[in-house]
């Protein structure tokens, strides 16, 4: 599990993905075509999920009913399209909460023996927990391998074990350095290309304005912290085959990473609020935090709170630990497994495959408010995706 997550984190982070993310995000966070909404950090998730019907819900008596749980904004548009083009299957999408609330609800239903969805949105790092308990269906008998060539290698590897495929890969979460152009300009700062420059800039900004910070460091958001650790080659887990798993949080690389950020925190040169929260978004919008280290889906979460700073945000690659390097990181991204409790695995698999491996679906989910960043190669390699982003940027900047 750990080695797979590390492989995902590093393999997705190619220069092309980051360049595309930067281009699509540079017009302002509120309408970023690349910033999708796929993950909500577990630390911010509600412990008492409420269920809301997003799409479907009204099925003909002759249609096979499939229950789908997901939290991506605007995903219901794809569900509606599927239902209209697949009259023999009726998908109902429910939102029971993002991240942990959904996982807890699924786990409880699996233990109870009933109540689990047929298909659900499950983040890449959470999928193995359902695989090892044998609660997800092998999709190979339902034609999953037909779509293998349509996905990035790393994404397909993440949903596969041996000859089995246990989910359809969805979006990715390459990280970027989002920055408020007006705030950085105010302090004579340009986007840092190295973490050494970042630290110097953080000290410069906070000295000039003790009430402002270069960015926020949310120590309780483990996925976020570990994604940045992976970019620093400070990943704490190693797998060498069999049952040999090493966990090392105090090695030289891990301690150097911790020391870097602890020094900034101790000097109060970075903020320390919980990420993806009302407070952190208010700090971004008010210029208290001049930049944001976040995923491709981050802008969609920030968008409703971007009031005074709307149009001021741009994106750049993450700073590098070694000058001239191009290491990046991935935070989040989701898969779509069929659960073993499903009474209709064939129809559920058909929906999961359509949702993630067809132009018809991606033409919907690539647009706002979903704005997902693809692992689907026909879209990821399509020049029109970048062209569309550039046109969007031009309109926003006018």
CSV table of C-alpha atoms in Angstrom, one decimal:
chain,number,residue,atom,x,y,z
A,1,UNK,CA,0.0,0.0,0.0
A,2,UNK,CA,2.7,2.5,1.0
A,3,UNK,CA,4.9,1.8,-2.0
A,4,UNK,CA,2.0,2.1,-4.3
A,5,UNK,CA,1.0,5.5,-2.9
A,6,UNK,CA,4.5,6.8,-3.2
A,7,UNK,CA,4.7,5.5,-6.8
A,8,UNK,CA,1.5,7.4,-7.6
A,9,UNK,CA,2.7,10.6,-5.9
A,10,UNK,CA,5.9,10.8,-7.9
A,11,UNK,CA,4.9,9.3,-11.2
A,12,UNK,CA,2.1,11.7,-11.9
A,13,UNK,CA,4.2,14.7,-11.3
A,14,UNK,CA,5.7,15.2,-14.7
A,15,UNK,CA,6.6,18.5,-16.1
A,16,UNK,CA,3.9,18.4,-18.7
A,17,UNK,CA,1.2,17.9,-16.0
A,18,UNK,CA,2.5,20.9,-14.0
A,19,UNK,CA,2.8,23.1,-17.1
A,20,UNK,CA,-0.8,22.3,-18.0
A,21,UNK,CA,-2.0,23.0,-14.5
A,22,UNK,CA,-0.2,26.3,-14.4
A,23,UNK,CA,-1.6,27.4,-17.7
A,24,UNK,CA,-5.1,26.4,-16.8
A,25,UNK,CA,-5.0,28.0,-13.4
A,26,UNK,CA,-3.3,31.2,-14.3
A,27,UNK,CA,-6.4,33.2,-15.0
A,28,UNK,CA,-7.8,33.0,-11.4
A,29,UNK,CA,-8.7,30.3,-9.0
A,30,UNK,CA,-12.4,30.7,-9.4
A,31,UNK,CA,-12.6,29.3,-12.9
A,32,UNK,CA,-9.5,27.1,-13.2
A,33,UNK,CA,-10.1,24.5,-15.8
A,34,UNK,CA,-7.5,22.3,-14.3
A,35,UNK,CA,-8.3,22.7,-10.7
A,36,UNK,CA,-10.7,19.8,-10.0
A,37,UNK,CA,-12.5,19.0,-6.8
A,38,UNK,CA,-11.9,15.5,-5.8
A,39,UNK,CA,-10.6,15.4,-2.3
A,40,UNK,CA,-11.5,17.0,1.0
A,41,UNK,CA,-8.8,16.4,3.6
A,42,UNK,CA,-10.0,13.9,6.2
A,43,UNK,CA,-9.2,16.4,9.0
A,44,UNK,CA,-11.9,18.8,7.8
A,45,UNK,CA,-14.6,16.2,7.1
A,46,UNK,CA,-17.7,16.0,9.1
A,47,UNK,CA,-18.1,13.0,11.4
A,48,UNK,CA,-21.9,12.9,11.0
A,49,UNK,CA,-22.6,12.7,7.3
A,50,UNK,CA,-26.0,13.6,5.9
A,51,UNK,CA,-27.3,12.1,2.7
A,52,UNK,CA,-28.4,14.2,-0.2
A,53,UNK,CA,-29.6,13.0,-3.6
A,54,UNK,CA,-27.6,14.7,-6.3
A,55,UNK,CA,-28.9,13.1,-9.5
A,56,UNK,CA,-31.1,10.3,-10.6
A,57,UNK,CA,-33.5,9.1,-7.9
A,58,UNK,CA,-36.5,8.6,-10.3
A,59,UNK,CA,-36.1,5.3,-12.1
A,60,UNK,CA,-38.4,3.4,-14.4
A,61,UNK,CA,-39.5,0.0,-13.1
A,62,UNK,CA,-37.6,-1.8,-15.9
A,63,UNK,CA,-34.3,-0.2,-15.3
A,64,UNK,CA,-31.5,-1.8,-13.2
A,65,UNK,CA,-30.9,0.5,-10.2
A,66,UNK,CA,-27.3,1.4,-9.3
A,67,UNK,CA,-26.5,3.5,-6.2
A,68,UNK,CA,-23.5,5.8,-6.6
A,69,UNK,CA,-21.8,7.8,-3.9
A,70,UNK,CA,-19.6,10.8,-4.8
A,71,UNK,CA,-18.8,14.3,-3.7
A,72,UNK,CA,-17.3,16.0,-6.8
A,73,UNK,CA,-19.3,19.1,-7.5
A,74,UNK,CA,-21.2,18.9,-10.8
A,75,UNK,CA,-20.8,15.1,-11.1
A,76,UNK,CA,-24.6,14.8,-11.3
A,77,UNK,CA,-24.4,16.2,-14.8
A,78,UNK,CA,-22.5,13.1,-15.9
A,79,UNK,CA,-24.9,10.8,-14.0
A,80,UNK,CA,-27.8,12.5,-15.8
A,81,UNK,CA,-26.1,12.0,-19.2
A,82,UNK,CA,-25.5,8.3,-18.5
A,83,UNK,CA,-29.1,7.7,-17.5
A,84,UNK,CA,-30.3,9.4,-20.6
A,85,UNK,CA,-28.1,7.3,-22.9
A,86,UNK,CA,-28.4,4.0,-21.0
A,87,UNK,CA,-32.2,3.6,-20.4
A,88,UNK,CA,-31.8,0.1,-19.1
A,89,UNK,CA,-29.7,1.3,-16.1
A,90,UNK,CA,-30.7,4.0,-13.7
A,91,UNK,CA,-27.9,5.5,-11.5
A,92,UNK,CA,-28.8,7.5,-8.4
A,93,UNK,CA,-26.0,9.7,-7.0
A,94,UNK,CA,-26.0,10.4,-3.3
A,95,UNK,CA,-23.5,12.7,-1.5
A,96,UNK,CA,-22.9,11.4,2.1
A,97,UNK,CA,-19.8,13.6,2.6
A,98,UNK,CA,-16.3,14.1,1.2
A,99,UNK,CA,-13.6,11.7,2.4
A,100,UNK,CA,-13.9,10.2,5.8
A,101,UNK,CA,-17.7,10.5,6.2
A,102,UNK,CA,-18.2,8.5,3.1
A,103,UNK,CA,-15.6,5.9,4.0
A,104,UNK,CA,-17.0,5.4,7.5
A,105,UNK,CA,-20.5,5.0,6.0
A,106,UNK,CA,-19.3,2.5,3.4
A,107,UNK,CA,-17.3,0.5,6.1
A,108,UNK,CA,-20.3,0.4,8.4
A,109,UNK,CA,-22.6,-0.8,5.6
A,110,UNK,CA,-20.1,-3.5,4.6
A,111,UNK,CA,-19.9,-4.7,8.2
A,112,UNK,CA,-23.7,-4.7,8.5
A,113,UNK,CA,-24.1,-6.6,5.3
A,114,UNK,CA,-26.3,-4.1,3.5
A,115,UNK,CA,-26.6,-0.4,2.6
A,116,UNK,CA,-23.3,0.0,0.7
A,117,UNK,CA,-23.4,1.8,-2.7
A,118,UNK,CA,-22.8,-0.1,-5.9
A,119,UNK,CA,-20.1,2.3,-6.9
A,120,UNK,CA,-18.4,5.1,-5.0
A,121,UNK,CA,-15.7,7.7,-5.3
A,122,UNK,CA,-12.7,6.5,-3.4
A,123,UNK,CA,-9.3,8.3,-3.3
A,124,UNK,CA,-6.3,6.5,-4.6
A,125,UNK,CA,-4.7,6.2,-1.2
A,126,UNK,CA,-7.9,4.7,0.4
A,127,UNK,CA,-8.6,2.1,-2.3
A,128,UNK,CA,-6.1,-0.5,-0.9
A,129,UNK,CA,-8.0,-0.6,2.4
A,130,UNK,CA,-11.0,-1.9,0.6
A,131,UNK,CA,-8.9,-4.3,-1.6
A,132,UNK,CA,-7.2,-6.0,1.3
A,133,UNK,CA,-10.6,-6.7,2.9
A,134,UNK,CA,-11.9,-8.1,-0.4
A,135,UNK,CA,-14.8,-5.6,-0.5
A,136,UNK,CA,-14.3,-4.5,-4.1
A,137,UNK,CA,-15.0,-6.4,-7.3
A,138,UNK,CA,-12.4,-7.4,-9.8
A,139,UNK,CA,-13.6,-5.5,-12.9
A,140,UNK,CA,-11.6,-7.6,-15.5
A,141,UNK,CA,-14.6,-9.9,-16.1
A,142,UNK,CA,-16.6,-6.8,-17.0
A,143,UNK,CA,-14.2,-5.5,-19.6
A,144,UNK,CA,-12.0,-3.2,-17.6
A,145,UNK,CA,-8.8,-4.1,-19.4
A,146,UNK,CA,-10.4,-2.8,-22.6
A,147,UNK,CA,-9.7,0.7,-21.3
A,148,UNK,CA,-6.1,0.1,-19.9
A,149,UNK,CA,-4.5,2.0,-22.8
A,150,UNK,CA,-6.6,5.0,-22.2
A,151,UNK,CA,-5.0,5.8,-18.9
A,152,UNK,CA,-1.6,6.9,-17.6
A,153,UNK,CA,0.5,4.0,-16.5
A,154,UNK,CA,0.7,5.1,-12.9
A,155,UNK,CA,-3.0,5.5,-12.6
A,156,UNK,CA,-3.7,2.0,-14.0
A,157,UNK,CA,-1.1,0.5,-11.7
A,158,UNK,CA,-2.7,2.1,-8.7
A,159,UNK,CA,-6.1,0.4,-9.3
A,160,UNK,CA,-4.5,-3.0,-10.2
A,161,UNK,CA,-3.2,-5.9,-8.2
A,162,UNK,CA,-1.7,-8.8,-10.1
A,163,UNK,CA,-4.1,-9.7,-12.9
A,164,UNK,CA,-7.0,-7.9,-11.2
A,165,UNK,CA,-8.4,-4.4,-11.7
A,166,UNK,CA,-10.3,-3.2,-8.6
A,167,UNK,CA,-11.5,0.3,-9.7
A,168,UNK,CA,-11.5,2.6,-12.6
A,169,UNK,CA,-9.0,5.5,-12.2
A,170,UNK,CA,-10.5,8.9,-12.3
A,171,UNK,CA,-8.7,12.3,-11.8
A,172,UNK,CA,-5.3,13.2,-10.5
A,173,UNK,CA,-4.2,16.0,-8.1
A,174,UNK,CA,-0.8,17.4,-9.2
A,175,UNK,CA,0.2,20.1,-6.8
A,176,UNK,CA,1.1,23.7,-7.7
A,177,UNK,CA,2.3,26.9,-6.2
A,178,UNK,CA,-0.8,29.2,-6.4
A,179,UNK,CA,0.0,32.8,-5.7
A,180,UNK,CA,-1.8,36.2,-5.4
A,181,UNK,CA,0.0,38.4,-8.0
A,182,UNK,CA,-0.9,41.6,-6.3
A,183,UNK,CA,0.3,40.5,-2.9
A,184,UNK,CA,3.6,39.1,-4.1
A,185,UNK,CA,4.2,42.3,-6.2
A,186,UNK,CA,3.5,44.4,-3.1
A,187,UNK,CA,6.5,42.8,-1.4
A,188,UNK,CA,8.7,42.7,-4.5
A,189,UNK,CA,8.5,38.9,-4.6
A,190,UNK,CA,8.3,36.7,-7.7
A,191,UNK,CA,7.3,33.0,-7.5
A,192,UNK,CA,10.3,31.2,-5.9
A,193,UNK,CA,11.9,28.4,-8.0
A,194,UNK,CA,13.6,26.8,-5.0
A,195,UNK,CA,12.5,26.1,-1.4
A,196,UNK,CA,15.6,28.1,-0.2
A,197,UNK,CA,14.2,31.1,-2.1
A,198,UNK,CA,10.8,30.4,-0.6
A,199,UNK,CA,12.1,30.6,2.9
A,200,UNK,CA,13.9,33.8,2.1
A,201,UNK,CA,10.8,35.3,0.6
A,202,UNK,CA,8.7,34.2,3.6
A,203,UNK,CA,11.0,36.0,6.0
A,204,UNK,CA,11.0,39.1,3.8
A,205,UNK,CA,7.2,39.2,3.5
A,206,UNK,CA,6.6,38.7,7.2
A,207,UNK,CA,9.1,41.3,8.2
A,208,UNK,CA,7.5,43.8,5.9
A,209,UNK,CA,4.0,42.9,7.3
A,210,UNK,CA,3.9,41.0,10.6
A,211,UNK,CA,0.2,40.3,9.9
A,212,UNK,CA,0.8,38.5,6.6
A,213,UNK,CA,2.5,35.3,5.6
A,214,UNK,CA,4.0,33.7,2.5
A,215,UNK,CA,1.7,30.7,2.8
A,216,UNK,CA,-0.1,28.4,5.3
A,217,UNK,CA,1.4,25.2,6.7
A,218,UNK,CA,-1.4,22.8,7.9
A,219,UNK,CA,0.5,20.2,10.0
A,220,UNK,CA,-2.7,18.2,10.8
A,221,UNK,CA,-3.4,17.5,7.1
A,222,UNK,CA,-1.4,14.3,6.7
A,223,UNK,CA,-2.0,13.7,3.0
A,224,UNK,CA,-0.9,17.3,2.2
A,225,UNK,CA,2.2,17.0,4.4
A,226,UNK,CA,3.2,13.6,2.9
A,227,UNK,CA,2.7,14.9,-0.6
A,228,UNK,CA,5.2,17.6,0.0
A,229,UNK,CA,7.5,15.0,1.7
A,230,UNK,CA,7.4,12.9,-1.4
A,231,UNK,CA,8.5,15.8,-3.5
A,232,UNK,CA,11.5,16.1,-1.2
A,233,UNK,CA,12.3,12.4,-1.5
A,234,UNK,CA,11.5,12.2,2.2
A,235,UNK,CA,8.7,9.6,1.9
A,236,UNK,CA,8.6,7.7,5.2
A,237,UNK,CA,7.5,4.3,3.9
A,238,UNK,CA,9.5,1.7,1.9
A,239,UNK,CA,8.5,-1.7,0.7
A,240,UNK,CA,11.0,-4.4,-0.3
A,241,UNK,CA,8.7,-7.3,-1.1
A,242,UNK,CA,6.8,-9.9,0.9
A,243,UNK,CA,5.8,-8.5,4.3
A,244,UNK,CA,8.8,-6.2,4.5
A,245,UNK,CA,7.5,-2.7,5.1
A,246,UNK,CA,9.8,0.0,6.6
A,247,UNK,CA,8.3,3.1,8.3
A,248,UNK,CA,10.8,5.9,9.0
A,249,UNK,CA,9.8,9.3,10.2
A,250,UNK,CA,13.2,10.2,11.7
A,251,UNK,CA,15.7,9.5,8.8
A,252,UNK,CA,18.0,12.3,7.6
A,253,UNK,CA,15.6,13.3,4.7
A,254,UNK,CA,12.6,13.2,7.0
A,255,UNK,CA,14.2,15.3,9.7
A,256,UNK,CA,15.6,17.8,7.2
A,257,UNK,CA,12.1,18.3,5.8
A,258,UNK,CA,10.6,18.7,9.3
A,259,UNK,CA,13.4,21.1,10.3
A,260,UNK,CA,12.8,23.3,7.3
A,261,UNK,CA,9.1,23.8,8.0
A,262,UNK,CA,9.6,24.0,11.8
A,263,UNK,CA,12.0,26.8,11.4
A,264,UNK,CA,9.5,28.8,9.4
A,265,UNK,CA,6.7,28.0,11.9
A,266,UNK,CA,8.9,29.0,14.9
A,267,UNK,CA,9.7,32.3,13.2
A,268,UNK,CA,6.0,32.8,12.5
A,269,UNK,CA,6.9,33.3,8.8
A,270,UNK,CA,4.2,30.9,7.6
A,271,UNK,CA,0.6,30.7,8.9
A,272,UNK,CA,-0.6,27.6,10.7
A,273,UNK,CA,-4.3,27.3,10.1
A,274,UNK,CA,-6.2,24.2,9.0
A,275,UNK,CA,-6.2,23.9,5.2
A,276,UNK,CA,-9.4,23.9,3.1
A,277,UNK,CA,-11.3,25.7,5.8
A,278,UNK,CA,-13.3,28.9,6.1
A,279,UNK,CA,-10.4,30.5,7.9
A,280,UNK,CA,-7.7,29.5,5.4
A,281,UNK,CA,-9.8,30.6,2.5
A,282,UNK,CA,-10.5,34.0,4.2
A,283,UNK,CA,-6.8,34.4,4.8
A,284,UNK,CA,-6.1,33.8,1.1
A,285,UNK,CA,-8.8,36.2,-0.1
A,286,UNK,CA,-7.7,39.0,2.3
A,287,UNK,CA,-4.0,38.7,1.5
A,288,UNK,CA,-3.1,37.4,4.9
A,289,UNK,CA,-1.6,34.4,3.0
A,290,UNK,CA,0.0,35.4,-0.3
A,291,UNK,CA,0.3,31.9,-1.8
A,292,UNK,CA,-1.1,28.4,-1.4
A,293,UNK,CA,0.5,25.0,-1.9
A,294,UNK,CA,-2.4,22.9,-3.1
A,295,UNK,CA,-3.7,20.4,-5.6
A,296,UNK,CA,-5.3,20.7,-9.0
A,297,UNK,CA,-8.7,20.4,-7.3
A,298,UNK,CA,-7.9,23.1,-4.8
A,299,UNK,CA,-9.2,26.1,-6.7
A,300,UNK,CA,-12.7,24.7,-7.0
A,301,UNK,CA,-12.8,24.6,-3.2
A,302,UNK,CA,-11.5,28.1,-2.9
A,303,UNK,CA,-13.7,29.6,-5.6
A,304,UNK,CA,-16.8,30.4,-3.6
A,305,UNK,CA,-14.7,32.3,-1.1
A,306,UNK,CA,-12.6,34.3,-3.6
A,307,UNK,CA,-14.3,37.6,-3.4
A,308,UNK,CA,-11.9,40.6,-3.2
A,309,UNK,CA,-9.0,38.6,-4.8
A,310,UNK,CA,-10.9,37.2,-7.7
A,311,UNK,CA,-8.8,37.3,-10.8
A,312,UNK,CA,-5.5,37.9,-9.0
A,313,UNK,CA,-4.5,34.3,-8.7
A,314,UNK,CA,-2.0,32.5,-10.9
A,315,UNK,CA,-0.2,29.1,-10.6
A,316,UNK,CA,3.4,28.0,-11.0
A,317,UNK,CA,5.3,24.7,-10.4
A,318,UNK,CA,6.2,23.9,-6.8
A,319,UNK,CA,9.6,25.2,-5.7
A,320,UNK,CA,12.4,22.7,-6.0
A,321,UNK,CA,14.7,21.4,-3.3
A,322,UNK,CA,17.5,21.2,-5.9
A,323,UNK,CA,17.9,24.2,-8.3
A,324,UNK,CA,17.0,23.2,-11.8
A,325,UNK,CA,15.1,20.0,-10.8
A,326,UNK,CA,11.6,19.3,-11.9
A,327,UNK,CA,10.2,17.1,-9.1
A,328,UNK,CA,6.6,17.6,-8.3
A,329,UNK,CA,3.9,15.9,-6.2
A,330,UNK,CA,0.4,14.6,-6.3
A,331,UNK,CA,-2.3,15.2,-3.6
A,332,UNK,CA,-5.5,13.4,-4.0
A,333,UNK,CA,-7.3,12.0,-7.1
A,334,UNK,CA,-10.0,9.4,-7.0
A,335,UNK,CA,-10.9,6.0,-8.2
A,336,UNK,CA,-14.3,4.3,-8.7
A,337,UNK,CA,-14.6,0.8,-7.5
A,338,UNK,CA,-17.7,-1.5,-7.5
A,339,UNK,CA,-18.3,-2.9,-4.1
A,340,UNK,CA,-18.8,-6.7,-3.5
A,341,UNK,CA,-22.1,-6.0,-1.8
A,342,UNK,CA,-23.5,-4.9,-5.2
A,343,UNK,CA,-26.4,-7.0,-6.5
A,344,UNK,CA,-25.7,-5.6,-10.0
A,345,UNK,CA,-21.9,-5.7,-10.5
A,346,UNK,CA,-22.2,-5.8,-14.3
A,347,UNK,CA,-24.3,-2.7,-14.6
A,348,UNK,CA,-22.3,-1.0,-11.9
A,349,UNK,CA,-19.1,-1.7,-13.7
A,350,UNK,CA,-20.6,-0.4,-17.0
A,351,UNK,CA,-21.3,2.9,-15.3
A,352,UNK,CA,-17.9,3.1,-13.6
A,353,UNK,CA,-16.2,2.4,-17.0
A,354,UNK,CA,-18.3,5.0,-18.8
A,355,UNK,CA,-17.8,7.6,-16.1
A,356,UNK,CA,-14.0,7.4,-16.3
A,357,UNK,CA,-13.1,6.1,-19.8
A,358,UNK,CA,-15.3,7.9,-22.3
A,359,UNK,CA,-15.1,11.2,-24.0
A,360,UNK,CA,-18.8,11.7,-23.3
A,361,UNK,CA,-18.2,11.7,-19.6
A,362,UNK,CA,-14.9,13.7,-19.6
A,363,UNK,CA,-16.4,16.4,-21.8
A,364,UNK,CA,-18.7,17.0,-18.8
A,365,UNK,CA,-16.4,16.5,-15.8
A,366,UNK,CA,-13.5,18.5,-17.2
A,367,UNK,CA,-15.7,21.6,-17.1
A,368,UNK,CA,-16.7,23.7,-14.0
A,369,UNK,CA,-17.8,23.1,-11.4
A,370,UNK,CA,-16.2,19.6,-11.5
A,371,UNK,CA,-13.1,20.7,-13.4
A,372,UNK,CA,-11.3,17.4,-12.9
A,373,UNK,CA,-7.6,17.0,-13.9
A,374,UNK,CA,-7.5,13.9,-16.1
A,375,UNK,CA,-5.6,10.6,-16.0
A,376,UNK,CA,-7.6,9.8,-19.1
A,377,UNK,CA,-5.0,10.1,-21.9
A,378,UNK,CA,-7.3,11.1,-24.8
A,379,UNK,CA,-8.0,14.3,-22.8
A,380,UNK,CA,-4.7,14.7,-21.1
A,381,UNK,CA,-2.9,14.6,-24.5
A,382,UNK,CA,-5.4,16.7,-26.3
A,383,UNK,CA,-4.0,20.1,-27.3
A,384,UNK,CA,-7.5,21.5,-27.1
A,385,UNK,CA,-7.4,21.1,-23.3
A,386,UNK,CA,-4.5,23.6,-23.1
A,387,UNK,CA,-5.9,25.8,-25.8
A,388,UNK,CA,-9.2,26.0,-24.0
A,389,UNK,CA,-7.5,26.9,-20.8
A,390,UNK,CA,-5.5,29.7,-22.5
A,391,UNK,CA,-8.7,31.1,-24.0
A,392,UNK,CA,-10.4,31.0,-20.6
A,393,UNK,CA,-7.4,32.9,-19.1
A,394,UNK,CA,-7.6,35.5,-21.8
A,395,UNK,CA,-11.3,36.2,-21.1
A,396,UNK,CA,-10.8,36.4,-17.4
A,397,UNK,CA,-7.8,38.7,-17.6
A,398,UNK,CA,-9.6,41.3,-19.8
